[in-house]
Amino acid sequence: MIRMHPVNENTWILYPGDEISETVAAHVARLTQSIRASLGHCLVDIIPSYTSVLVSFDLQQADRFAIESRLKAAIDQSEALSEQTMTAREVVLPVYYGPEAALDMEHIARECQLTPEEVVRLHSEQIYRVYAIGFSPGFAYLGNTPEPLRIARKSTPRLKVPAGSLGIADNQTAIYPSQTPGGWQIIGRTPLEMIDWDSETLTRVNVGDRVRFEPVDRDTFISMGGRLDEL
């Protein structure tokens, strides 16, 4: 049962579930798609997250009661959708797991009692779901990191994490779209820009997408635009 609550005069928040899970993430993705279609030009912003969807609308295009009615219709439409009827999206991201990019590989391997090669294999074999975009524009939170690789965040965050870095913490993997401070354990780096100015959402990946990491060597990483001189 999807719950709806008004936040202010032009914003609603909808809750498809209460727990972070693959099932709830799929509900969030379906609901987001249905709301975009239902609200159309009335939509100002939509922010899907782990268990919720925040919706802002233009009061000059439709009043609050009309929007409420459209949101209820979007809920009905989303509940009628299945995973197969949605536009399936799997995003493949090249990742260099070499020592210049995987800043915490030695620590990760030691804490997890694995070799670096085993760490790379386990991390890149998993298919991840995008659970949320936040912290900074385009910062993607992905689950679930394989059980053998689950490790706590750093006790002291770095002041600078290079753009494109992949970090792991507990059961999640995150992608840093820009150079920012951060406390995740850095396991590799993608050469691709995570901000996509030509897309509707401005990000390369969106909530509900599936993501797979493809290991590449140093030369391929650099040829694709990757940088190793940011620290």
Short mmCIF file of C-alpha atoms in Angstrom, two decimals:
data_model
loop_
_atom_site.label_atom_id
_atom_site.label_comp_id
_atom_site.label_asym_id
_atom_site.label_seq_id
_atom_site.Cartn_x
_atom_site.Cartn_y
_atom_site.Cartn_z
CA MET A 1 0.00 0.00 0.00
CA ILE A 2 1.65 3.26 -1.14
CA ARG A 3 1.22 6.09 1.37
CA MET A 4 0.91 9.78 0.39
CA HIS A 5 1.59 12.81 2.58
CA PRO A 6 1.62 16.54 1.72
CA VAL A 7 4.90 18.31 2.56
CA ASN A 8 3.79 21.84 1.67
CA GLU A 9 1.39 23.51 -0.76
CA ASN A 10 3.22 22.24 -3.87
CA THR A 11 5.02 19.09 -2.68
CA TRP A 12 3.93 15.55 -1.84
CA ILE A 13 5.97 12.61 -0.60
CA LEU A 14 4.97 9.04 -1.41
CA TYR A 15 6.19 5.92 0.39
CA PRO A 16 6.10 2.64 -1.59
CA GLY A 17 7.72 0.80 1.32
CA ASP A 18 9.47 1.01 4.68
CA GLU A 19 12.66 -0.97 4.18
CA ILE A 20 15.64 -0.76 1.86
CA SER A 21 15.31 -3.75 -0.43
CA GLU A 22 15.35 -4.85 -4.05
CA THR A 23 11.54 -5.09 -4.03
CA VAL A 24 11.00 -1.58 -2.69
CA ALA A 25 13.60 -0.16 -5.10
CA ALA A 26 11.63 -1.69 -7.97
CA HIS A 27 8.41 -0.11 -6.62
CA VAL A 28 10.14 3.28 -6.39
CA ALA A 29 11.31 3.00 -10.00
CA ARG A 30 7.85 2.06 -11.29
CA LEU A 31 6.17 4.82 -9.30
CA THR A 32 8.67 7.41 -10.54
CA GLN A 33 7.97 6.43 -14.15
CA SER A 34 4.20 6.60 -13.62
CA ILE A 35 4.35 10.02 -11.91
CA ARG A 36 6.43 11.51 -14.74
CA ALA A 37 3.83 10.31 -17.25
CA SER A 38 0.84 11.41 -15.16
CA LEU A 39 1.98 14.89 -14.15
CA GLY A 40 3.68 15.85 -17.41
CA HIS A 41 4.30 19.61 -17.68
CA CYS A 42 2.93 20.13 -14.14
CA LEU A 43 5.97 18.39 -12.68
CA VAL A 44 8.70 20.66 -11.30
CA ASP A 45 10.93 18.07 -9.66
CA ILE A 46 10.85 14.43 -8.64
CA ILE A 47 13.33 12.89 -6.20
CA PRO A 48 13.21 9.12 -5.80
CA SER A 49 15.10 7.63 -2.87
CA TYR A 50 15.46 4.36 -0.94
CA THR A 51 11.81 4.08 0.17
CA SER A 52 10.17 7.31 -1.02
CA VAL A 53 9.43 9.60 -3.95
CA LEU A 54 9.30 13.38 -3.37
CA VAL A 55 7.21 15.26 -5.95
CA SER A 56 7.07 19.04 -6.50
CA PHE A 57 4.58 20.53 -8.93
CA ASP A 58 3.67 23.87 -10.50
CA LEU A 59 0.57 25.42 -8.90
CA GLN A 60 0.13 27.64 -11.95
CA GLN A 61 -0.45 24.53 -14.07
CA ALA A 62 -2.84 22.67 -11.75
CA ASP A 63 -4.19 23.08 -8.25
CA ARG A 64 -3.31 20.85 -5.30
CA PHE A 65 -6.49 18.76 -5.59
CA ALA A 66 -5.94 18.03 -9.28
CA ILE A 67 -2.36 16.98 -8.54
CA GLU A 68 -3.52 14.72 -5.72
CA SER A 69 -5.92 13.05 -8.12
CA ARG A 70 -3.17 12.56 -10.72
CA LEU A 71 -0.83 11.12 -8.10
CA LYS A 72 -3.46 8.59 -7.05
CA ALA A 73 -3.89 7.63 -10.69
CA ALA A 74 -0.10 7.26 -11.00
CA ILE A 75 -0.12 4.95 -7.98
CA ASP A 76 -2.77 2.76 -9.60
CA GLN A 77 -0.80 2.66 -12.84
CA SER A 78 2.46 1.81 -11.08
CA GLU A 79 0.88 -1.04 -9.16
CA ALA A 80 -0.41 -2.46 -12.43
CA LEU A 81 3.07 -2.41 -13.95
CA SER A 82 5.48 -5.29 -13.65
CA GLU A 83 9.27 -5.26 -13.87
CA GLN A 84 8.98 -6.65 -17.40
CA THR A 85 6.69 -3.87 -18.65
CA MET A 86 9.12 -1.15 -17.59
CA THR A 87 11.94 0.07 -19.78
CA ALA A 88 14.76 -2.21 -18.69
CA ARG A 89 18.08 -0.44 -18.22
CA GLU A 90 21.36 -2.05 -17.38
CA VAL A 91 24.29 0.34 -17.32
CA VAL A 92 27.77 -1.10 -17.79
CA LEU A 93 30.53 1.04 -16.28
CA PRO A 94 34.21 0.36 -17.04
CA VAL A 95 36.33 0.38 -13.87
CA TYR A 96 40.07 0.41 -13.32
CA TYR A 97 40.81 -1.52 -10.13
CA GLY A 98 44.57 -0.86 -10.27
CA PRO A 99 46.58 0.48 -7.32
CA GLU A 100 46.61 4.11 -8.51
CA ALA A 101 42.80 4.16 -8.49
CA ALA A 102 41.86 1.59 -5.83
CA LEU A 103 43.24 3.69 -2.99
CA ASP A 104 42.04 1.30 -0.25
CA MET A 105 42.48 -2.03 -2.03
CA GLU A 106 45.25 -3.22 0.28
CA HIS A 107 43.15 -2.42 3.37
CA ILE A 108 39.99 -3.99 1.86
CA ALA A 109 41.80 -7.19 0.91
CA ARG A 110 43.40 -7.48 4.34
CA GLU A 111 40.18 -6.81 6.28
CA CYS A 112 38.15 -9.19 4.10
CA GLN A 113 40.90 -11.83 4.10
CA LEU A 114 40.99 -11.93 0.31
CA THR A 115 43.54 -11.29 -2.42
CA PRO A 116 43.12 -8.10 -4.52
CA GLU A 117 42.24 -10.35 -7.48
CA GLU A 118 39.44 -11.97 -5.47
CA VAL A 119 38.17 -8.54 -4.39
CA VAL A 120 37.97 -7.40 -8.04
CA ARG A 121 36.25 -10.61 -9.13
CA LEU A 122 33.63 -10.48 -6.39
CA HIS A 123 32.91 -6.78 -6.87
CA SER A 124 32.65 -6.92 -10.66
CA GLU A 125 30.56 -10.12 -10.83
CA GLN A 126 27.68 -8.55 -8.90
CA ILE A 127 24.79 -6.75 -10.63
CA TYR A 128 23.77 -3.75 -8.54
CA ARG A 129 20.55 -1.78 -8.19
CA VAL A 130 20.63 2.03 -7.94
CA TYR A 131 18.86 2.76 -4.66
CA ALA A 132 19.29 6.53 -4.43
CA ILE A 133 21.01 9.60 -5.88
CA GLY A 134 22.15 12.13 -3.31
CA PHE A 135 24.84 13.67 -1.09
CA SER A 136 26.07 15.59 -4.14
CA PRO A 137 24.60 15.84 -7.67
CA GLY A 138 24.90 12.48 -9.39
CA PHE A 139 26.26 10.62 -6.34
CA ALA A 140 24.83 7.12 -6.79
CA TYR A 141 24.17 4.65 -3.96
CA LEU A 142 24.10 1.03 -5.18
CA GLY A 143 23.26 -2.24 -3.48
CA ASN A 144 24.04 -4.81 -2.65
CA THR A 145 27.78 -5.25 -2.28
CA PRO A 146 28.66 -8.97 -1.97
CA GLU A 147 28.75 -10.23 1.61
CA PRO A 148 32.50 -11.08 1.63
CA LEU A 149 33.33 -7.44 0.73
CA ARG A 150 31.26 -5.69 3.38
CA ILE A 151 33.50 -3.38 5.32
CA ALA A 152 32.97 -0.32 7.53
CA ARG A 153 33.61 3.22 6.36
CA LYS A 154 36.95 4.85 7.08
CA SER A 155 37.33 6.19 10.63
CA THR A 156 38.81 9.40 9.19
CA PRO A 157 37.32 10.58 5.86
CA ARG A 158 39.57 11.74 3.04
CA LEU A 159 39.53 15.43 2.29
CA LYS A 160 39.58 14.65 -1.44
CA VAL A 161 38.15 11.63 -3.25
CA PRO A 162 38.83 11.76 -7.01
CA ALA A 163 35.90 12.02 -9.41
CA GLY A 164 34.73 8.65 -10.71
CA SER A 165 35.89 6.76 -7.62
CA LEU A 166 33.96 3.69 -6.50
CA GLY A 167 33.64 3.33 -2.76
CA ILE A 168 32.28 0.49 -0.65
CA ALA A 169 30.84 0.66 2.87
CA ASP A 170 28.70 -1.96 4.61
CA ASN A 171 26.37 -3.42 1.97
CA GLN A 172 26.56 -0.55 -0.53
CA THR A 173 28.76 0.70 -3.35
CA ALA A 174 28.84 4.40 -4.22
CA ILE A 175 30.15 6.34 -7.21
CA TYR A 176 31.66 9.81 -6.66
CA PRO A 177 30.68 12.04 -9.63
CA SER A 178 33.05 14.84 -8.62
CA GLN A 179 36.01 15.40 -6.33
CA THR A 180 34.62 15.71 -2.81
CA PRO A 181 35.51 14.66 0.74
CA GLY A 182 34.38 11.15 1.61
CA GLY A 183 34.80 8.25 3.97
CA TRP A 184 34.00 5.24 1.77
CA GLN A 185 36.69 2.62 1.10
CA ILE A 186 37.88 3.32 -2.47
CA ILE A 187 38.00 0.15 -4.57
CA GLY A 188 38.43 1.51 -8.12
CA ARG A 189 37.57 4.30 -10.55
CA THR A 190 35.49 4.70 -13.69
CA PRO A 191 36.70 7.00 -16.50
CA LEU A 192 33.12 7.98 -17.39
CA GLU A 193 31.44 11.21 -16.31
CA MET A 194 28.55 10.43 -13.96
CA ILE A 195 26.82 13.76 -14.68
CA ASP A 196 24.98 13.69 -18.02
CA TRP A 197 23.84 17.18 -18.99
CA ASP A 198 21.90 15.86 -21.99
CA SER A 199 19.63 13.55 -19.98
CA GLU A 200 16.34 14.49 -18.35
CA THR A 201 17.68 13.61 -14.89
CA LEU A 202 21.22 14.98 -15.50
CA THR A 203 22.75 11.71 -14.29
CA ARG A 204 24.21 8.70 -16.10
CA VAL A 205 22.34 6.29 -13.80
CA ASN A 206 18.93 6.65 -12.17
CA VAL A 207 17.08 5.07 -9.28
CA GLY A 208 15.93 1.61 -10.33
CA ASP A 209 18.66 1.08 -12.94
CA ARG A 210 20.86 -1.98 -12.74
CA VAL A 211 24.61 -1.41 -12.87
CA ARG A 212 27.41 -3.80 -13.76
CA PHE A 213 31.12 -2.97 -13.43
CA GLU A 214 33.50 -4.14 -16.14
CA PRO A 215 37.19 -4.30 -15.16
CA VAL A 216 39.56 -2.55 -17.59
CA ASP A 217 43.34 -2.19 -17.59
CA ARG A 218 45.27 1.02 -17.04
CA ASP A 219 45.78 1.82 -20.74
CA THR A 220 42.07 1.34 -21.51
CA PHE A 221 41.11 3.51 -18.53
CA ILE A 222 43.34 6.35 -19.74
CA SER A 223 42.23 5.97 -23.37
CA MET A 224 38.61 6.42 -22.22
CA GLY A 225 39.45 9.73 -20.55
CA GLY A 226 40.36 8.47 -17.09
CA ARG A 227 42.78 10.46 -14.94
CA LEU A 228 45.17 9.26 -12.27
CA ASP A 229 46.71 12.59 -11.28
CA GLU A 230 43.87 14.07 -9.20
CA LEU A 231 45.52 13.59 -5.82
#
